Coordinates of C-alpha atoms and ligand atoms in Angstrom, one line a residue:
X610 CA -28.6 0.7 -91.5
X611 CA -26.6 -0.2 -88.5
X612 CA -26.9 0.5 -84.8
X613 CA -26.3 4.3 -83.5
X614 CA -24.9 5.9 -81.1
X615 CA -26.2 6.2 -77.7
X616 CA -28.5 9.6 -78.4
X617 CA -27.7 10.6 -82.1
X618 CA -29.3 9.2 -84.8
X619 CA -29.1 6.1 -86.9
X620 CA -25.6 5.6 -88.3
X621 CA -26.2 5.5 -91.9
X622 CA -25.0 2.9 -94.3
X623 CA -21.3 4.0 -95.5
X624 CA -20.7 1.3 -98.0
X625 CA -18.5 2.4 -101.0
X626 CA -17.4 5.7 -98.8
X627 CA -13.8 6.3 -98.2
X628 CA -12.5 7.3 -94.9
X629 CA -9.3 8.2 -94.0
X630 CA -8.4 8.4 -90.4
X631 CA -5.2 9.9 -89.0
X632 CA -3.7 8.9 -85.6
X633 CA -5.6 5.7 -85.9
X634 CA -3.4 3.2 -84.0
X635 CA -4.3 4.4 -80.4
X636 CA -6.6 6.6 -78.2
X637 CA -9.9 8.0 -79.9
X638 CA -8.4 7.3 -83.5
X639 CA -8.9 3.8 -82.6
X640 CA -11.9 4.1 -81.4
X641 CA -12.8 6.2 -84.2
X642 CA -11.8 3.5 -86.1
X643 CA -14.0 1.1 -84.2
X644 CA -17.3 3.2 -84.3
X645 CA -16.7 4.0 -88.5
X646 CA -16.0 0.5 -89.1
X647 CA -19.8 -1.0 -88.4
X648 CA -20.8 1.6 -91.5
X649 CA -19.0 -0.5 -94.0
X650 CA -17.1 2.1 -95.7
X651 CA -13.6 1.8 -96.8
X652 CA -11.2 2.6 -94.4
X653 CA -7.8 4.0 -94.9
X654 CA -6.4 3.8 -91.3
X655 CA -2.8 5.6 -91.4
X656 CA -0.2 5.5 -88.7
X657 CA 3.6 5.6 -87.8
X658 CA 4.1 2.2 -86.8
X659 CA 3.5 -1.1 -89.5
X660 CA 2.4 -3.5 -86.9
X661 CA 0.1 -1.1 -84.9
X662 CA -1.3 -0.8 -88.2
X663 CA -1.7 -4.1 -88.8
X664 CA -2.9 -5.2 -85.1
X665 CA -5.8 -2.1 -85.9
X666 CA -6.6 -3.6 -88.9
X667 CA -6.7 -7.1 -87.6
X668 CA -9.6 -5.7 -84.9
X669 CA -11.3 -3.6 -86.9
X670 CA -12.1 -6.9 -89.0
X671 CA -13.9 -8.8 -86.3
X672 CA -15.9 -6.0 -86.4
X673 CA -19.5 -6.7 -87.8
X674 CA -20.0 -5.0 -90.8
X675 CA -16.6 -3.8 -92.0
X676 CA -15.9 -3.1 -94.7
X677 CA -12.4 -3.2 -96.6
X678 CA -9.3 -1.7 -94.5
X679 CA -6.8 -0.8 -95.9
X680 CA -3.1 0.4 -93.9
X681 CA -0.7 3.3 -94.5
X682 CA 2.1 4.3 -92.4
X683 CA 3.5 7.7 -92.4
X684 CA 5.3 10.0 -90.0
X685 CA 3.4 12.9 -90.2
X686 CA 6.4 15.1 -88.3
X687 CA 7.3 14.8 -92.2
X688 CA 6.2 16.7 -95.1
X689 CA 7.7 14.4 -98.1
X690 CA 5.9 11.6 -95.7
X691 CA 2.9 13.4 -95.9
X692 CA 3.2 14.1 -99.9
X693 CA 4.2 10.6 -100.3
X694 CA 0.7 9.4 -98.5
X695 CA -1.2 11.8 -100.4
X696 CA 0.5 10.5 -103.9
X697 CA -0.5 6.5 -102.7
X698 CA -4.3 7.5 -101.8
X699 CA -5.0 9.6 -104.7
X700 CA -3.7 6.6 -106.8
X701 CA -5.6 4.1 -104.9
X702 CA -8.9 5.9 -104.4
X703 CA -11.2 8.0 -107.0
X704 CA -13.0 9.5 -103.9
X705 CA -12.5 10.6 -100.4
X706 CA -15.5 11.2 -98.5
X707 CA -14.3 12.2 -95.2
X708 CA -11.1 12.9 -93.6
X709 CA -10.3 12.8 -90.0
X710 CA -7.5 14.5 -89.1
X711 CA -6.7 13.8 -85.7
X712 CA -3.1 12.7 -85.1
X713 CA -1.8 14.5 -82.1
X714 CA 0.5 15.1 -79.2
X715 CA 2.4 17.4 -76.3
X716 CA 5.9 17.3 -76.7
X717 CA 7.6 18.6 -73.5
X718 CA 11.1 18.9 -75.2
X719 CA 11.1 21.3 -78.0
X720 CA 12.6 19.3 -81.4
X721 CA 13.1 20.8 -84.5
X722 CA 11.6 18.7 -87.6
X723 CA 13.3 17.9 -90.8
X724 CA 11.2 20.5 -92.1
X725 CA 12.5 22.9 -89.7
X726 CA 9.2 23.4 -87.4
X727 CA 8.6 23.0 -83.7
X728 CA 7.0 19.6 -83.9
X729 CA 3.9 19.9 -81.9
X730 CA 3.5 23.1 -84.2
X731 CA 4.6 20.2 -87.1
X732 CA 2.2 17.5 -86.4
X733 CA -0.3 19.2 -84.7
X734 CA -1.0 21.9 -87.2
X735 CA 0.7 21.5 -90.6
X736 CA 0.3 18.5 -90.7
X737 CA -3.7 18.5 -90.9
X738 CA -3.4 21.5 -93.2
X739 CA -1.3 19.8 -95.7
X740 CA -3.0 16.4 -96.0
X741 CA -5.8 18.3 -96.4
X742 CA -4.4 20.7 -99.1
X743 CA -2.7 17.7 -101.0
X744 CA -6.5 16.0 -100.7
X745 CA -8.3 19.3 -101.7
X746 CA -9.1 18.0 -105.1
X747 CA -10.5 14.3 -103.7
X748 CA -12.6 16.3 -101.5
X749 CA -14.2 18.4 -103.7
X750 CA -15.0 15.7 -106.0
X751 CA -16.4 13.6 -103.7
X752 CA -20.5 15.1 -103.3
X753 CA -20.9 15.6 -99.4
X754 CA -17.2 15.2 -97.9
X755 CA -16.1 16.1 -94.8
X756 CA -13.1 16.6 -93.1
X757 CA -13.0 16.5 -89.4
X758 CA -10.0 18.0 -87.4
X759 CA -9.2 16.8 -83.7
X760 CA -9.2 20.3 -81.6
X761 CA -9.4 20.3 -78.0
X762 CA -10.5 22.7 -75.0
X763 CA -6.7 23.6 -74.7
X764 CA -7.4 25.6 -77.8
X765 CA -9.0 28.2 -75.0
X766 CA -6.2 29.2 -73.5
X767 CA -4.1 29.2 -76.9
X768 CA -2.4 32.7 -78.1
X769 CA -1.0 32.6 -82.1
X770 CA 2.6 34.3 -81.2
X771 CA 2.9 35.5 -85.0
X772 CA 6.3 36.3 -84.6
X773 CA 7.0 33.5 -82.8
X774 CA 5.1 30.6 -83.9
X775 CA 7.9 28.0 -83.4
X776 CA 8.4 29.1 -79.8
X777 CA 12.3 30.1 -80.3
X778 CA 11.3 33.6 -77.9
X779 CA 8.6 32.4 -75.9
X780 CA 9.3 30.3 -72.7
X781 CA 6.9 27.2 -73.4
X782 CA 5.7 25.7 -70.1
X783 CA 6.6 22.5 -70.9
X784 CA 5.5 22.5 -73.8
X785 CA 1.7 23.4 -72.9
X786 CA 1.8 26.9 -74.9
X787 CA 2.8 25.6 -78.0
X788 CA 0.2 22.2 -77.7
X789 CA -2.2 24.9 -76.7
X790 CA -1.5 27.7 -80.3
X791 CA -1.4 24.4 -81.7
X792 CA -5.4 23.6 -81.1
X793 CA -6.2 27.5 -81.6
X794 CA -4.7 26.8 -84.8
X795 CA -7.0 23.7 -85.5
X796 CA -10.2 25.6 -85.3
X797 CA -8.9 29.0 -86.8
X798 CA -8.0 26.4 -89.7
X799 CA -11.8 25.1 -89.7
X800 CA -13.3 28.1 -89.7
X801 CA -11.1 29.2 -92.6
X802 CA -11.3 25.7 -94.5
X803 CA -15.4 26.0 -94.3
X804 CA -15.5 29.9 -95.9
X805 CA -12.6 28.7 -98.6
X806 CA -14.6 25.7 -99.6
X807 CA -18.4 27.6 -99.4
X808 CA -20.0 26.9 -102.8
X809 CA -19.0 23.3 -102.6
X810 CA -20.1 20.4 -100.7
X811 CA -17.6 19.9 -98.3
X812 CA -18.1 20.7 -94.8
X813 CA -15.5 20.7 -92.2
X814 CA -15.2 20.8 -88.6
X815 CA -13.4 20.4 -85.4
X816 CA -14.2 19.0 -82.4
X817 CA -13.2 18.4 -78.5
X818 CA -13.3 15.1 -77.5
X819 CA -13.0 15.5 -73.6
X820 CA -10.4 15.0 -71.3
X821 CA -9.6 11.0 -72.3
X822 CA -7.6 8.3 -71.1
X823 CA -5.4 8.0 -74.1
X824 CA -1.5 7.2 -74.3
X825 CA -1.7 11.4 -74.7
X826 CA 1.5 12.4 -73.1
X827 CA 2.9 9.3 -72.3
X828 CA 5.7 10.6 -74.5
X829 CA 7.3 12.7 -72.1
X830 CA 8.7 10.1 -69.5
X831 CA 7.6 9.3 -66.3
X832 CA 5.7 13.0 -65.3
X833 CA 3.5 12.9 -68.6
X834 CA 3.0 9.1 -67.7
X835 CA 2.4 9.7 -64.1
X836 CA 0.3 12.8 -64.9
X837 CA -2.3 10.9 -67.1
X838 CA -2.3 7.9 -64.3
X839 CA -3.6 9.8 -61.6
X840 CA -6.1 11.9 -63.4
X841 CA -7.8 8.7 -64.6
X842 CA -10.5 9.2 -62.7
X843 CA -11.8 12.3 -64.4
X844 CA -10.5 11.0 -67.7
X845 CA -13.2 9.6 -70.2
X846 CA -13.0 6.6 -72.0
X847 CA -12.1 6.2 -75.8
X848 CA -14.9 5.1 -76.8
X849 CA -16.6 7.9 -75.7
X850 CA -14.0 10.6 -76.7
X851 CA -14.3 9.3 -80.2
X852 CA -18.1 9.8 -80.4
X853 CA -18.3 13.1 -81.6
X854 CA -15.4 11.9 -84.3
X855 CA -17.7 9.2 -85.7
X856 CA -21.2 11.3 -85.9
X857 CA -19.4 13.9 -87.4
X858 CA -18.3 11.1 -89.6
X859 CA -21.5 9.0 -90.5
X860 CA -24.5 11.2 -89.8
X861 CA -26.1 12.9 -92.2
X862 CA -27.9 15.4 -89.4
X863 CA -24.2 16.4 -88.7
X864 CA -23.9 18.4 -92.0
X865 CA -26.0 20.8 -90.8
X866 CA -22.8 22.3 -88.3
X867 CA -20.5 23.5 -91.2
X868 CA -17.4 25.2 -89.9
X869 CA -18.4 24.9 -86.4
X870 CA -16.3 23.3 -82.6
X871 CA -18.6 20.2 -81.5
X872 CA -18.0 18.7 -78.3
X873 CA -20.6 16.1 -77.0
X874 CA -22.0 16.2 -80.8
X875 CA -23.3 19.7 -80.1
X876 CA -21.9 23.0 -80.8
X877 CA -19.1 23.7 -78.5
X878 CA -18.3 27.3 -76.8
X879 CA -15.5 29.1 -78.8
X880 CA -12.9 31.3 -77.0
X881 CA -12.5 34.7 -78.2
X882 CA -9.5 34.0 -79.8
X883 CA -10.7 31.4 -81.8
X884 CA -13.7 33.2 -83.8
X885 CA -11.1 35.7 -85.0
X886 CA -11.4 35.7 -88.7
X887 CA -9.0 38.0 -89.6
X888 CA -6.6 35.7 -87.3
X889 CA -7.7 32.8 -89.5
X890 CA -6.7 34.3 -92.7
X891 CA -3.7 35.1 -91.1
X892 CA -3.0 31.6 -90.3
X893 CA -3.9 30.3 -93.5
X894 CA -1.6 32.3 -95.8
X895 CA 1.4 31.6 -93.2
X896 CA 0.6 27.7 -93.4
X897 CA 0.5 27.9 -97.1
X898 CA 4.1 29.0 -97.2
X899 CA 4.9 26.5 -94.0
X900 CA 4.0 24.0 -96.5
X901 CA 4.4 25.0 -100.2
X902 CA 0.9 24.7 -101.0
X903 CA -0.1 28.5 -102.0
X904 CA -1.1 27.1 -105.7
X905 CA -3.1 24.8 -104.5
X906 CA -5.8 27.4 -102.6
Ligands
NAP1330 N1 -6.5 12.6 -74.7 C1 -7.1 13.8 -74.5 O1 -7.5 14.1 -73.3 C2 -7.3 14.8 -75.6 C3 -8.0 15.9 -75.3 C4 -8.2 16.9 -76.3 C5 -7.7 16.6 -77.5 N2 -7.0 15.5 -77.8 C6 -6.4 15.3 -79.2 O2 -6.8 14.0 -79.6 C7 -6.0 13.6 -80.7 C8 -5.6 12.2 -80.5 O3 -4.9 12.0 -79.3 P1 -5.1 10.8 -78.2 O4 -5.5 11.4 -76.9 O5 -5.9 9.7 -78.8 O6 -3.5 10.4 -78.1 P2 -2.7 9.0 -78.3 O7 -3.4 7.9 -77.7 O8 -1.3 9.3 -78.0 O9 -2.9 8.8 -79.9 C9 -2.2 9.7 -80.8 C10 -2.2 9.0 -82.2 O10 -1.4 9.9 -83.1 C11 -0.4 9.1 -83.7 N3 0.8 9.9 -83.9 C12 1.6 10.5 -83.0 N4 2.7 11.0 -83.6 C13 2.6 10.7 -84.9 C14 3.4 11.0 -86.1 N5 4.5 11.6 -86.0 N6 3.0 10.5 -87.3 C15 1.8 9.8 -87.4 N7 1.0 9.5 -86.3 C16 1.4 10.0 -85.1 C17 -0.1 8.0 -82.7 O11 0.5 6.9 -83.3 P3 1.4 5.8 -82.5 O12 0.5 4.7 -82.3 O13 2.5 5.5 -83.5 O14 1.9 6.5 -81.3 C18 -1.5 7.7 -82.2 O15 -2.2 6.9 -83.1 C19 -4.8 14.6 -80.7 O16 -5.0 15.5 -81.7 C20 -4.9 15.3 -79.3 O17 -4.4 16.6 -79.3 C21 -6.7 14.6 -76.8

């Protein structure tokens, strides 16, 4: 058993558990990262860039009580990147015990992907539906998985524009609109994932890790770079925006939330909007052609 978190329960032992972690080489996926890493499981830490990778791997070894890391970069902005990942972990690994998806940005300047998508719609969305539909079968198989999907508060003010989900209509405030549909989207897809899943042992969830002094933003030139420097002061640290991340991740009390928003490790206050199940199917059956995945649901 090793040390937990400042008021939740003992983290328990992860050995032999696979985690894979999304968005790992900065902000709360580090930390994530970090906090898993003292379980022992095996980690499968997966970002854009080799040597972050490797620098994130390099830390996470100092760590007492790691286990095995192991590194995989992908551009998730791309979905034969994201079928390619899937392919090299379901090789690698018999089990997957709990996926985190949490890679995420704003993107001020709208960019079409490869694919064709808006790309905060891309990453921010399809992205975590896709892994998770190419790593449905992993899941299942695995007996108490999770998956665990970086939302945010910016969900609240979120609207899905069904007709205009790419923002080719809709003025997009700098990109804020779309970032916000985009975290709508992540619990709407929760909610969904839990009901589709009931009957097996795999729970998912989303969660909000605070406002958190993250390179989030730092993307858009100097304003988003300016804009996170003088909010510091209300901004929380890493460490503690990846909390909810990691007890979602490692406690076994957290299994008890099943399709629910956690913030602070306790249920978090939905908007409207985002307890909207007939919205969530919605979603779902529009992702599934986003991404070509309708046979496997
Ligand atoms: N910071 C906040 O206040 C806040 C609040 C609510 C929710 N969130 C959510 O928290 C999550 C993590 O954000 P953060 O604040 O930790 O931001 P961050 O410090 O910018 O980290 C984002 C992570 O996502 C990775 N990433 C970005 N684009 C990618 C791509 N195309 N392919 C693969 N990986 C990519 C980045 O990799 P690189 O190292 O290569 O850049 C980085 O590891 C996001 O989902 C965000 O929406 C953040």
């Amino acid at each position: 058993m090793v040390k937990g978190l400042k008021g939740t329960s003992t983290i328990s032992d992860m050995n032999g558990k696979v985690v894979l972690l999304t968005g790992s080489t900065r902000g709360i996926g580090r930390m994530a990262a970090h906090g898993i890493a003292p379980t022992g499981a095996t980690m499968i830490v997966v970002g854009r860039s080799q040597e972050r990778v490797d620098n994130l791997i390099s830390e996470m070894k100092a760590i007492e009580g790691c286990g095995p890391v192991h590194g995989e970069v992908c551009d998730l902005l791309v979905q034969a990147e994201i079928h390619a990942l899937a392919d090299r972990i379901k090789k690698q690994f018999d089990r997957l015990d709990v996926l985190i998806n949490n890679a995420g940005a704003i993107f001020t300047k709208k960019i079409t992907t490869v694919d064709g998508f808006e790309r905060t719609w891309a990453l921010n969305h399809n992205a975590y539906f896709l892994l998770t539909s190419l790593l449905k079968d992993q899941l299942v198989a695995t007996p108490e998985s999770r998956v665990i999907s970086t939302a945010s508060e910016a969900h609240r003010p979120g609207k899905m524009g069904w007709h205009d989900l790419q923002f080719e209509k809709r003025g997009n405030r700098n990109g804020w609109s779309s970032y916000c549909q985009s975290k709508l989207a992540n619990v709407l897809f929760t909610k969904e994932l839990a009901k589709r899943l009931e009957g097996t042992s795999v729970t998912a969830n989303c969660i909000h890790p605070g406002f958190v002094n993250t390179g989030f933003s730092r993307n858009n030139g100097i304003i988003g770079r300016f804009l996170m420097t003088v909010s510091w002061p209300v901004q929380r640290s890493p460490t503690k925006g990846a909390e909810t991340i990691v007890w979602l991740a490692t406690s076994d009390a957290a299994r008890q939330h099943n399709g629910e928003y956690l913030f602070n490790c306790k249920p978090g206050k939905l908007a409207k909007a985002a307890k909207n199940m007939d919205d969530a199917t919605r979603l779902w059956a529009l992702s599934e052609e986003m991404t070509n995945m309708s046979d496997i649901w």
